Amino acid sequence: MAIQFAVYTIQFAVYTIQFAVYMIQFAVYTIQFADDTKHDTVCSLHNTVCRLHDTRKMVLTLYGLEGSPPVRAVLMVIEKLNIPDVEFIQVDLLKQEHKSESFLKMNPHHTIPTLKDDDFVIWDSHAITAYLVSKYGKDKSLYPTEPKQRAIIDQRLHFDSGTLFPVLLETIKPIFYNERTSFNPETLVKISNVYELTEKILNSTWLAGDNLTLADICCYATISTLNIALPINSEVSPKLSAWTKRCSQLDFVKKANLPGLTMLDELVKSKLA
């Protein structure tokens, strides 16, 4: 009996040890499962955040007035580059909306166009169009990086801001702000002079060479508006006339420039005697 009891005791001890081993193994498996679950949950959360980040739309906001030539230049580039989800906010200059506290906080120069890209704000049509091509253009043909090509384009853009646009302001501004009912003859002479200058630099299909660039878009926005006051004479300026016709036939120009140009043309005519 004593021997049999001893055998039972030993067997019980063995079973106890085996049970303890099973419990230890179960505890290990539980810990591993918890770690794996935690890891999978973290990865899943990380992937979800990444997907949300990747799919979040960055909406561009453009502040301007459709009749404004510089604004139309930006609209044409947006159309040409096929940039989606651009919010356009009208800024009425005649109502001094560009001098409101909120606008001045965004753009102390109180000019249009002004572009807001997330938390980045920039104004001046030439700076904006170059930025759009650099960030959103699938190719850089509108504003190539080759130094000589870019230098010519930059020169034409400065020609627009330093020569063409000041004449345009001198032509249009008195009609809206000084209640003139006719164009100043001296200003019309200045328009004729800038037409002549443009004719001289048109030595190829486009303003800066054989390819369409920002130079064409920005200068055309201004020249197509000058044409309201003084129509281009094809006999006096045949290259300029042909160039404006080429520009006007481009699809993105028809969509993004023509509506605002037509609006401005009608408004000017309504104020002339």
Short mmCIF file of N, CA and C in Angstrom, two decimals, residues 108-189:
data_model
loop_
_atom_site.label_atom_id
_atom_site.label_comp_id
_atom_site.label_asym_id
_atom_site.label_seq_id
_atom_site.Cartn_x
_atom_site.Cartn_y
_atom_site.Cartn_z
N PRO A 108 -0.61 92.78 -47.35
CA PRO A 108 -0.46 94.20 -46.99
C PRO A 108 -0.43 95.13 -48.20
N HIS A 109 -0.09 94.61 -49.37
CA HIS A 109 -0.05 95.43 -50.58
C HIS A 109 -1.44 95.62 -51.19
N HIS A 110 -2.43 94.95 -50.63
CA HIS A 110 -3.85 95.00 -51.05
C HIS A 110 -4.01 94.95 -52.57
N THR A 111 -3.36 93.95 -53.20
CA THR A 111 -3.44 93.78 -54.64
C THR A 111 -4.09 92.46 -55.00
N ILE A 112 -4.62 92.41 -56.20
CA ILE A 112 -5.12 91.15 -56.76
C ILE A 112 -4.37 90.90 -58.06
N PRO A 113 -4.13 89.64 -58.35
CA PRO A 113 -4.55 88.42 -57.65
C PRO A 113 -3.71 88.15 -56.40
N THR A 114 -4.33 87.44 -55.47
CA THR A 114 -3.63 86.91 -54.30
C THR A 114 -4.00 85.43 -54.20
N LEU A 115 -2.99 84.60 -54.01
CA LEU A 115 -3.21 83.15 -53.95
C LEU A 115 -2.88 82.62 -52.58
N LYS A 116 -3.76 81.76 -52.08
CA LYS A 116 -3.51 81.09 -50.81
C LYS A 116 -3.48 79.59 -51.06
N ASP A 117 -2.37 78.98 -50.72
CA ASP A 117 -2.18 77.53 -50.88
C ASP A 117 -1.90 76.95 -49.50
N ASP A 118 -2.97 76.41 -48.89
CA ASP A 118 -2.89 75.96 -47.50
C ASP A 118 -2.55 77.18 -46.63
N ASP A 119 -1.38 77.20 -45.98
CA ASP A 119 -1.03 78.35 -45.14
C ASP A 119 -0.02 79.27 -45.83
N PHE A 120 0.20 79.04 -47.13
CA PHE A 120 1.14 79.85 -47.90
C PHE A 120 0.38 80.88 -48.73
N VAL A 121 0.79 82.15 -48.64
CA VAL A 121 0.12 83.23 -49.36
C VAL A 121 1.13 83.96 -50.24
N ILE A 122 0.73 84.23 -51.49
CA ILE A 122 1.60 84.95 -52.40
C ILE A 122 0.75 85.82 -53.31
N TRP A 123 1.29 86.99 -53.67
CA TRP A 123 0.57 87.86 -54.60
C TRP A 123 1.51 88.26 -55.73
N ASP A 124 0.99 88.99 -56.71
CA ASP A 124 1.63 89.35 -57.98
C ASP A 124 1.47 88.19 -58.96
N SER A 125 0.84 88.50 -60.10
CA SER A 125 0.47 87.44 -61.05
C SER A 125 1.68 86.68 -61.58
N HIS A 126 2.80 87.38 -61.79
CA HIS A 126 3.98 86.70 -62.32
C HIS A 126 4.56 85.73 -61.30
N ALA A 127 4.60 86.15 -60.04
CA ALA A 127 5.09 85.27 -58.97
C ALA A 127 4.15 84.08 -58.80
N ILE A 128 2.86 84.34 -58.87
CA ILE A 128 1.87 83.27 -58.69
C ILE A 128 1.96 82.24 -59.81
N THR A 129 2.01 82.71 -61.06
CA THR A 129 2.03 81.77 -62.18
C THR A 129 3.31 80.92 -62.17
N ALA A 130 4.44 81.54 -61.81
CA ALA A 130 5.69 80.77 -61.72
C ALA A 130 5.60 79.72 -60.62
N TYR A 131 4.99 80.09 -59.51
CA TYR A 131 4.81 79.16 -58.39
C TYR A 131 3.93 77.99 -58.80
N LEU A 132 2.85 78.27 -59.50
CA LEU A 132 1.92 77.22 -59.91
C LEU A 132 2.60 76.23 -60.85
N VAL A 133 3.38 76.74 -61.79
CA VAL A 133 4.09 75.84 -62.71
C VAL A 133 5.10 74.99 -61.95
N SER A 134 5.83 75.64 -61.04
CA SER A 134 6.87 74.93 -60.28
C SER A 134 6.29 73.83 -59.40
N LYS A 135 5.14 74.10 -58.79
CA LYS A 135 4.57 73.13 -57.85
C LYS A 135 3.61 72.15 -58.50
N TYR A 136 2.80 72.62 -59.46
CA TYR A 136 1.71 71.78 -59.96
C TYR A 136 1.88 71.35 -61.43
N GLY A 137 2.84 71.91 -62.13
CA GLY A 137 3.03 71.56 -63.53
C GLY A 137 3.63 70.18 -63.70
N LYS A 138 3.02 69.36 -64.54
CA LYS A 138 3.56 68.03 -64.82
C LYS A 138 4.86 68.13 -65.60
N ASP A 139 4.97 69.17 -66.40
CA ASP A 139 6.23 69.49 -67.03
C ASP A 139 6.45 70.99 -66.85
N LYS A 140 7.67 71.44 -67.10
CA LYS A 140 8.01 72.84 -66.84
C LYS A 140 8.13 73.66 -68.12
N SER A 141 7.42 73.23 -69.17
CA SER A 141 7.56 73.90 -70.47
C SER A 141 7.08 75.35 -70.43
N LEU A 142 6.13 75.66 -69.57
CA LEU A 142 5.66 77.04 -69.48
C LEU A 142 6.70 77.95 -68.83
N TYR A 143 7.56 77.34 -68.02
CA TYR A 143 8.59 78.12 -67.32
C TYR A 143 9.83 77.25 -67.14
N PRO A 144 10.53 76.97 -68.24
CA PRO A 144 11.65 76.03 -68.22
C PRO A 144 12.79 76.50 -67.32
N THR A 145 13.57 75.53 -66.86
CA THR A 145 14.66 75.84 -65.92
C THR A 145 15.98 76.16 -66.62
N GLU A 146 16.06 75.91 -67.92
CA GLU A 146 17.30 76.23 -68.64
C GLU A 146 17.55 77.73 -68.53
N PRO A 147 18.74 78.15 -68.06
CA PRO A 147 19.00 79.55 -67.71
C PRO A 147 18.69 80.57 -68.79
N LYS A 148 19.08 80.31 -70.03
CA LYS A 148 18.86 81.30 -71.09
C LYS A 148 17.39 81.41 -71.46
N GLN A 149 16.72 80.26 -71.53
CA GLN A 149 15.28 80.27 -71.82
C GLN A 149 14.52 81.02 -70.74
N ARG A 150 14.85 80.71 -69.48
CA ARG A 150 14.15 81.38 -68.38
C ARG A 150 14.46 82.87 -68.35
N ALA A 151 15.68 83.25 -68.67
CA ALA A 151 16.05 84.67 -68.68
C ALA A 151 15.21 85.45 -69.68
N ILE A 152 14.98 84.86 -70.85
CA ILE A 152 14.16 85.53 -71.87
C ILE A 152 12.72 85.66 -71.38
N ILE A 153 12.21 84.59 -70.78
CA ILE A 153 10.84 84.63 -70.25
C ILE A 153 10.73 85.69 -69.17
N ASP A 154 11.70 85.71 -68.25
CA ASP A 154 11.69 86.70 -67.17
C ASP A 154 11.74 88.12 -67.74
N GLN A 155 12.53 88.31 -68.80
CA GLN A 155 12.61 89.64 -69.41
C GLN A 155 11.26 90.06 -69.96
N ARG A 156 10.56 89.14 -70.60
CA ARG A 156 9.23 89.44 -71.15
C ARG A 156 8.22 89.72 -70.02
N LEU A 157 8.36 88.99 -68.91
CA LEU A 157 7.47 89.23 -67.78
C LEU A 157 7.72 90.61 -67.17
N HIS A 158 8.98 91.01 -67.09
CA HIS A 158 9.30 92.36 -66.62
C HIS A 158 8.81 93.42 -67.62
N PHE A 159 8.84 93.09 -68.89
CA PHE A 159 8.29 93.98 -69.92
C PHE A 159 6.80 94.18 -69.69
N ASP A 160 6.14 93.11 -69.31
CA ASP A 160 4.71 93.21 -69.01
C ASP A 160 4.46 94.11 -67.80
N SER A 161 5.16 93.83 -66.69
CA SER A 161 4.91 94.59 -65.46
C SER A 161 5.47 96.01 -65.50
N GLY A 162 6.56 96.21 -66.26
CA GLY A 162 7.19 97.53 -66.27
C GLY A 162 6.80 98.44 -67.41
N THR A 163 6.28 97.86 -68.50
CA THR A 163 5.95 98.66 -69.69
C THR A 163 4.48 98.54 -70.08
N LEU A 164 4.02 97.32 -70.30
CA LEU A 164 2.65 97.11 -70.78
C LEU A 164 1.60 97.49 -69.73
N PHE A 165 1.74 96.93 -68.55
CA PHE A 165 0.69 97.11 -67.55
C PHE A 165 0.55 98.56 -67.06
N PRO A 166 1.65 99.31 -66.87
CA PRO A 166 1.49 100.72 -66.47
C PRO A 166 0.69 101.53 -67.50
N VAL A 167 0.88 101.23 -68.79
CA VAL A 167 0.10 101.92 -69.82
C VAL A 167 -1.37 101.51 -69.72
N LEU A 168 -1.61 100.24 -69.43
CA LEU A 168 -2.98 99.78 -69.27
C LEU A 168 -3.67 100.47 -68.10
N LEU A 169 -2.98 100.57 -66.97
CA LEU A 169 -3.54 101.26 -65.81
C LEU A 169 -3.87 102.71 -66.14
N GLU A 170 -2.95 103.36 -66.84
CA GLU A 170 -3.16 104.76 -67.22
C GLU A 170 -4.36 104.90 -68.16
N THR A 171 -4.64 103.86 -68.89
CA THR A 171 -5.75 103.89 -69.84
C THR A 171 -7.10 103.62 -69.16
N ILE A 172 -7.13 102.61 -68.32
CA ILE A 172 -8.40 102.13 -67.76
C ILE A 172 -8.79 102.84 -66.47
N LYS A 173 -7.82 103.13 -65.64
CA LYS A 173 -8.12 103.66 -64.31
C LYS A 173 -8.98 104.93 -64.33
N PRO A 174 -8.69 105.91 -65.19
CA PRO A 174 -9.53 107.13 -65.21
C PRO A 174 -10.99 106.86 -65.58
N ILE A 175 -11.23 105.79 -66.34
CA ILE A 175 -12.60 105.47 -66.74
C ILE A 175 -13.43 105.05 -65.53
N PHE A 176 -12.80 104.30 -64.60
CA PHE A 176 -13.52 103.77 -63.46
C PHE A 176 -13.48 104.68 -62.23
N TYR A 177 -12.37 105.38 -62.05
CA TYR A 177 -12.21 106.14 -60.82
C TYR A 177 -12.35 107.66 -61.00
N ASN A 178 -12.12 108.15 -62.20
CA ASN A 178 -12.22 109.59 -62.44
C ASN A 178 -13.40 109.97 -63.32
N GLU A 179 -14.19 108.95 -63.65
CA GLU A 179 -15.42 109.14 -64.42
C GLU A 179 -15.18 109.81 -65.78
N ARG A 180 -14.06 109.49 -66.39
CA ARG A 180 -13.83 109.95 -67.76
C ARG A 180 -14.76 109.19 -68.70
N THR A 181 -15.19 109.83 -69.75
CA THR A 181 -16.09 109.19 -70.71
C THR A 181 -15.42 108.94 -72.06
N SER A 182 -14.11 109.13 -72.09
CA SER A 182 -13.34 108.84 -73.32
C SER A 182 -11.89 108.58 -72.93
N PHE A 183 -11.20 107.87 -73.80
CA PHE A 183 -9.79 107.59 -73.55
C PHE A 183 -8.95 108.82 -73.84
N ASN A 184 -7.94 109.02 -73.03
CA ASN A 184 -7.02 110.14 -73.22
C ASN A 184 -6.20 109.91 -74.50
N PRO A 185 -6.22 110.84 -75.46
CA PRO A 185 -5.46 110.67 -76.71
C PRO A 185 -3.98 110.40 -76.46
N GLU A 186 -3.40 111.04 -75.45
CA GLU A 186 -1.98 110.82 -75.16
C GLU A 186 -1.72 109.38 -74.71
N THR A 187 -2.68 108.83 -73.99
CA THR A 187 -2.55 107.44 -73.56
C THR A 187 -2.65 106.49 -74.74
N LEU A 188 -3.50 106.81 -75.71
CA LEU A 188 -3.63 105.97 -76.90
C LEU A 188 -2.31 105.95 -77.69
N VAL A 189 -1.60 107.05 -77.68
CA VAL A 189 -0.28 107.10 -78.33
C VAL A 189 0.68 106.15 -77.60
#
